[in-house]
Coordinates of C-alpha atoms and ligand atoms in Angstrom, one line a residue:
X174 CA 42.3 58.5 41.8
X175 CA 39.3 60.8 42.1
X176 CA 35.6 59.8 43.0
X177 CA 33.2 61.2 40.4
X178 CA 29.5 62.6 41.2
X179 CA 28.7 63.0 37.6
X180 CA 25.3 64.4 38.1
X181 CA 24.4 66.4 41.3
X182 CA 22.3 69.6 41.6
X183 CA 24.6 71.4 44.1
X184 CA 21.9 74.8 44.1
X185 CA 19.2 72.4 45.5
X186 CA 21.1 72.3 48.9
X187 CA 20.4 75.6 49.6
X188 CA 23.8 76.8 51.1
X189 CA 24.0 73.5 53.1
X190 CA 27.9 73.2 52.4
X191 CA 27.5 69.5 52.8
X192 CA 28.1 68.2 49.8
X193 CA 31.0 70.5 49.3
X194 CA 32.6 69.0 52.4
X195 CA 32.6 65.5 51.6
X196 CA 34.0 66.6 48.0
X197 CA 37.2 68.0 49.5
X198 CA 37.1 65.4 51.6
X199 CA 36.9 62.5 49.5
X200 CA 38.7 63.8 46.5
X201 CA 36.1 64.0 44.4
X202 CA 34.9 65.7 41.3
X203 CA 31.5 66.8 41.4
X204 CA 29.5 67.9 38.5
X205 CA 26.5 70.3 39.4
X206 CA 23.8 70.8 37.2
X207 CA 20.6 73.4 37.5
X208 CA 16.9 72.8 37.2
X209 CA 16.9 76.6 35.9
X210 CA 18.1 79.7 35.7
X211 CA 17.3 81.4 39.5
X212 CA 19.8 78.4 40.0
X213 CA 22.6 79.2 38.3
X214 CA 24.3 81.9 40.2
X215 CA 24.5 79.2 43.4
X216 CA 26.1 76.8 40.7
X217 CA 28.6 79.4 40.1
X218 CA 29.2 80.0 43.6
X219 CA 29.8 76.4 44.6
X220 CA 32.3 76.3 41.8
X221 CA 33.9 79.4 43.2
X222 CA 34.2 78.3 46.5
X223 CA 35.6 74.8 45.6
X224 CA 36.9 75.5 41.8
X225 CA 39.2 72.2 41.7
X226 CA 36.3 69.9 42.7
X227 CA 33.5 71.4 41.0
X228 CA 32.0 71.4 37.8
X229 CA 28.9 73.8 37.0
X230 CA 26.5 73.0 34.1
X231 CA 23.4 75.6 33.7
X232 CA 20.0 74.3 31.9
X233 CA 16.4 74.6 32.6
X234 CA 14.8 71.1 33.5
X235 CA 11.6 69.7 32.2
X236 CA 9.8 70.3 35.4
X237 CA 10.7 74.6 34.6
X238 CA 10.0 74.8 31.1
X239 CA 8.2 78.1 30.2
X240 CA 7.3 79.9 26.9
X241 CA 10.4 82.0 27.6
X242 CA 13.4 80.5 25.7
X243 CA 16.5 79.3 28.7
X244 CA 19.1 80.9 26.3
X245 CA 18.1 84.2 27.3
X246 CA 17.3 83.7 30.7
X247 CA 20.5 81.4 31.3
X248 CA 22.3 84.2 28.9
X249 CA 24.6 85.5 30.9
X250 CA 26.1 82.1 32.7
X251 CA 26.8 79.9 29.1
X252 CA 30.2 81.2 28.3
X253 CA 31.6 80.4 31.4
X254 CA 29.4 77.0 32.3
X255 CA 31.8 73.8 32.4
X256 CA 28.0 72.5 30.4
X257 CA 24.7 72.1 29.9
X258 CA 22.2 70.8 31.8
X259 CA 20.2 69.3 33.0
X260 CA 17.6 69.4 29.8
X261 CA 15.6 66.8 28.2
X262 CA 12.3 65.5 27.7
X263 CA 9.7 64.1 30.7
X264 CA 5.7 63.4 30.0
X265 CA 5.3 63.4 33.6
X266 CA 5.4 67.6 33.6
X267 CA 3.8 68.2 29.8
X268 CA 3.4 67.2 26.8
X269 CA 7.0 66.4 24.8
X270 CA 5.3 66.9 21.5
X271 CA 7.0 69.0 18.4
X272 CA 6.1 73.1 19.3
X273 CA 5.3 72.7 23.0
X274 CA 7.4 74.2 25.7
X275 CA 9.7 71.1 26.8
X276 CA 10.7 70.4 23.2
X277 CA 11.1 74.2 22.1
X278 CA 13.5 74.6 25.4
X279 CA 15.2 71.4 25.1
X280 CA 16.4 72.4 21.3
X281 CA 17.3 76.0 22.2
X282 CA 19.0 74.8 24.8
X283 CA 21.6 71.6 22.3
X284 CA 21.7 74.8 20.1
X285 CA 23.6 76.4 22.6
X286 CA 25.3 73.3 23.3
X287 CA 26.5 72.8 19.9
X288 CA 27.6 76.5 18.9
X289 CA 30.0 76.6 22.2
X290 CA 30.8 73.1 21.9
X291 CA 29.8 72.4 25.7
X292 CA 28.9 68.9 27.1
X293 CA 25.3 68.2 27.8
X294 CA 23.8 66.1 30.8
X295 CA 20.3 64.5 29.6
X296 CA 16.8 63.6 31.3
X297 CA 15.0 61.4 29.0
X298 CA 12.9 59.5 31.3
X299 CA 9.9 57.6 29.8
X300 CA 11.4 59.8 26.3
X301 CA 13.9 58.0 25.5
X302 CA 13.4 57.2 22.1
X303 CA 12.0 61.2 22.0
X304 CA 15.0 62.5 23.6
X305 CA 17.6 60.2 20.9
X306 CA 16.0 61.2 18.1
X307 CA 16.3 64.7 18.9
X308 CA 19.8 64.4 20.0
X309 CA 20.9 62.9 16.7
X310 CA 20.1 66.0 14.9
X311 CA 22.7 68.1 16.6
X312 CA 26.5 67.8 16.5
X313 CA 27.1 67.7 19.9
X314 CA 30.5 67.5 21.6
X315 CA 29.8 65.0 24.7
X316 CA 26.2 64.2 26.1
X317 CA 25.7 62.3 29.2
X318 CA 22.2 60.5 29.8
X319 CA 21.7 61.0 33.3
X320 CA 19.8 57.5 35.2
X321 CA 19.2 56.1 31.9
X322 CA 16.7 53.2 31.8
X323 CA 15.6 53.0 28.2
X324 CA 16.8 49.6 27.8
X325 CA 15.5 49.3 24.3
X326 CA 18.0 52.3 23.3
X327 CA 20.9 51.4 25.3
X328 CA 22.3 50.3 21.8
X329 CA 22.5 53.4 20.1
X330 CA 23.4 55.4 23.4
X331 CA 26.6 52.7 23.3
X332 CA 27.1 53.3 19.4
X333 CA 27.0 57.1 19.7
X334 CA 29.5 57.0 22.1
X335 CA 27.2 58.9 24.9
X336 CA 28.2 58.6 28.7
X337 CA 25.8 57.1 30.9
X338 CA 25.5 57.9 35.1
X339 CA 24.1 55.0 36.8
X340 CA 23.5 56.4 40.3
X341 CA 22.2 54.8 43.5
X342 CA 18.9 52.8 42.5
X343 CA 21.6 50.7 41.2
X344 CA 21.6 48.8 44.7
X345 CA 17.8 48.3 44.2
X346 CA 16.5 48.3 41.1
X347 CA 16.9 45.2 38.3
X348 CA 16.6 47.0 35.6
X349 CA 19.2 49.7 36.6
X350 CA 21.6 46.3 37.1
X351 CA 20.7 45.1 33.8
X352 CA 21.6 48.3 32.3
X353 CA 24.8 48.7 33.9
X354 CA 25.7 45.2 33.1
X355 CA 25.2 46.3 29.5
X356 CA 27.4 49.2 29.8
X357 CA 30.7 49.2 27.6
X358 CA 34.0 50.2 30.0
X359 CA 33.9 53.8 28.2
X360 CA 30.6 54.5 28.9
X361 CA 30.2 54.4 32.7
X362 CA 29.8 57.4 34.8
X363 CA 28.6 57.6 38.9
X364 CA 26.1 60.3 40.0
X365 CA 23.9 60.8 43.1
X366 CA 21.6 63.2 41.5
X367 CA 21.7 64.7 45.0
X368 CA 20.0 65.5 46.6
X369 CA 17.1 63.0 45.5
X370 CA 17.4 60.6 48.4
X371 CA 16.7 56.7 48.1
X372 CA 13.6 55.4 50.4
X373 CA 15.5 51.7 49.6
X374 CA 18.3 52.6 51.1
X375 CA 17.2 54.6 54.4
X376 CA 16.8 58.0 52.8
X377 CA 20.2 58.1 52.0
X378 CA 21.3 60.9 49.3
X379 CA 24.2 62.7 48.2
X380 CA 27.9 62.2 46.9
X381 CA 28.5 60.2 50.2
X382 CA 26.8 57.6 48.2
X383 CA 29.5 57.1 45.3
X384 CA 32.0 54.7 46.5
X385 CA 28.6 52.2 47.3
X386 CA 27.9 52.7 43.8
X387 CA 31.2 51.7 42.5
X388 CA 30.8 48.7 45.0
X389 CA 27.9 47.8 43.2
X390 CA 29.2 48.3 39.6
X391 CA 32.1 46.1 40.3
X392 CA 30.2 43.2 41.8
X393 CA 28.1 43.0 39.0
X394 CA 30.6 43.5 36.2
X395 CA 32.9 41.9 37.7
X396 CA 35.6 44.2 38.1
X397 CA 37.6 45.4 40.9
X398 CA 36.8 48.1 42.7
X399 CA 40.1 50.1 41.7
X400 CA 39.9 49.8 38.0
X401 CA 36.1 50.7 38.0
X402 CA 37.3 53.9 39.7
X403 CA 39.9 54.7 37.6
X404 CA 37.6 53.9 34.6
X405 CA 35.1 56.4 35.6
X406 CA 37.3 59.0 36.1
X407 CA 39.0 58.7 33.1
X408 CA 35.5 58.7 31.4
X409 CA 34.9 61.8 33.5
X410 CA 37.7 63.9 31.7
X411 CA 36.6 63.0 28.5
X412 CA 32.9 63.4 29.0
X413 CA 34.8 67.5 30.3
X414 CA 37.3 67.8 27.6
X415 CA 39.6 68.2 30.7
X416 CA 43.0 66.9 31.0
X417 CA 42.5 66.3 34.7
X418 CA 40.0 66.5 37.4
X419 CA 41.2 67.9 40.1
Ligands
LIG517 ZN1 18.9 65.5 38.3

């Protein structure tokens, strides 16, 4: 069986091999994502340096939007990208509205997506509803919403067959439990979004903190520990298109 890391930013470790140790280690896939472009050659290189365990997606992150489009700065990286991401929608940087930067980057970006048929990995905090709407105007191959807690929408995310990461505030937060309570067996992914650490759990961070994750997903759906694992990685190949992960 094989741990999955579905969402982890690999570049933002800054060499530290860390997260590549416990990887190999552990047996576990991890999918990298960038925040944007200056990022994607370090995706690349963790890839390189562990190819069976690693995953890179290349996108340009609410937080980095600028006027200039990401498919020509992340150009030369999308043919060979396992995905894309992360993208989506956040008020917190800028305004999400129709012909501002995050929206005109987050299209240009699920065009990309949909003309190489590459999986996406979505940030659609507070723009949930935004970020769905949007979505279901492309034919997009697999999308994953990344630490999803639009409650309202976990419906449709369910019906259109989207992937959802819980990660780590899933041993804190009420809301993330109610969420992945919610969750249908094909949905579920793990993530650590590494490496955002957790004040509620000591500062902890990283793909260390998977298996406490599945822990917490089994207790609370009330499933074993195994099964949930195997689940997730099976969900893991199809959200890849991969036969196997490692
Ligand atoms: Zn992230």
């Amino acid at each position: 069986m094989t741990l999955v890391d579905a969402h982890i930013h690999l570049p933002a470790y800054g060499g530290d091999a860390g997260p590549l140790r416990v990887a190999l280690a552990r047996s576990m896939c991890l999918i990298s994502c960038t925040v944007n472009a200056s990022e994607a050659p370090a995706g690349e290189r963790s890839r390189l340096e562990a190819p069976r365990n690693v995953r890179s997606f290349v996108g340009v992150h609410p937080s980095d939007v600028t006027r200039e489009l990401p498919s020509e700065r992340l150009a030369p990286f999308l043919e060979g990208c396992d995905g894309i991401g992360e993208i989506g929608l956040d008020e917190k940087y800028s305004t999400t509205s129709d012909g501002g930067a995050q929206m005109e980057a987050f299209i240009d970006q699920l065009r990309v997506a949909e003309r190489l048929g590459k999986p996406v990995q979505v940030h659609s905090r507070g723009s949930e509803k935004r970020c769905l709407e949007v979505l279901g105007t492309f034919n997009l191959k697999k999308v994953l919403m990344h630490w999803f807690e639009g409650e309202p929408q976990l419906p449709e995310v369910i019906a259109r067959g989207y992937f959802v990461s819980v990660g780590p505030a899933l041993l804190y937060s009420k809301k993330i439990r109610r969420i992945a309570r919610s969750l249908t067996p094909g949905s579920i992914l793990t993530e650590s979004d590494g490496p955002v650490s957790y004040g509620p759990l000591g500062g902890a961070n990283g793909p260390n903190l998977i298996p406490s994750v599945l822990f917490g997903l089994a207790a609370i759906r009330g499933e074993t520990y195994d099964d949930l694992e195997r689940r997730v990685g099976e969900n893991a190949k199809a959200f890849l298109s991969e036969e196997r992960l490692i």
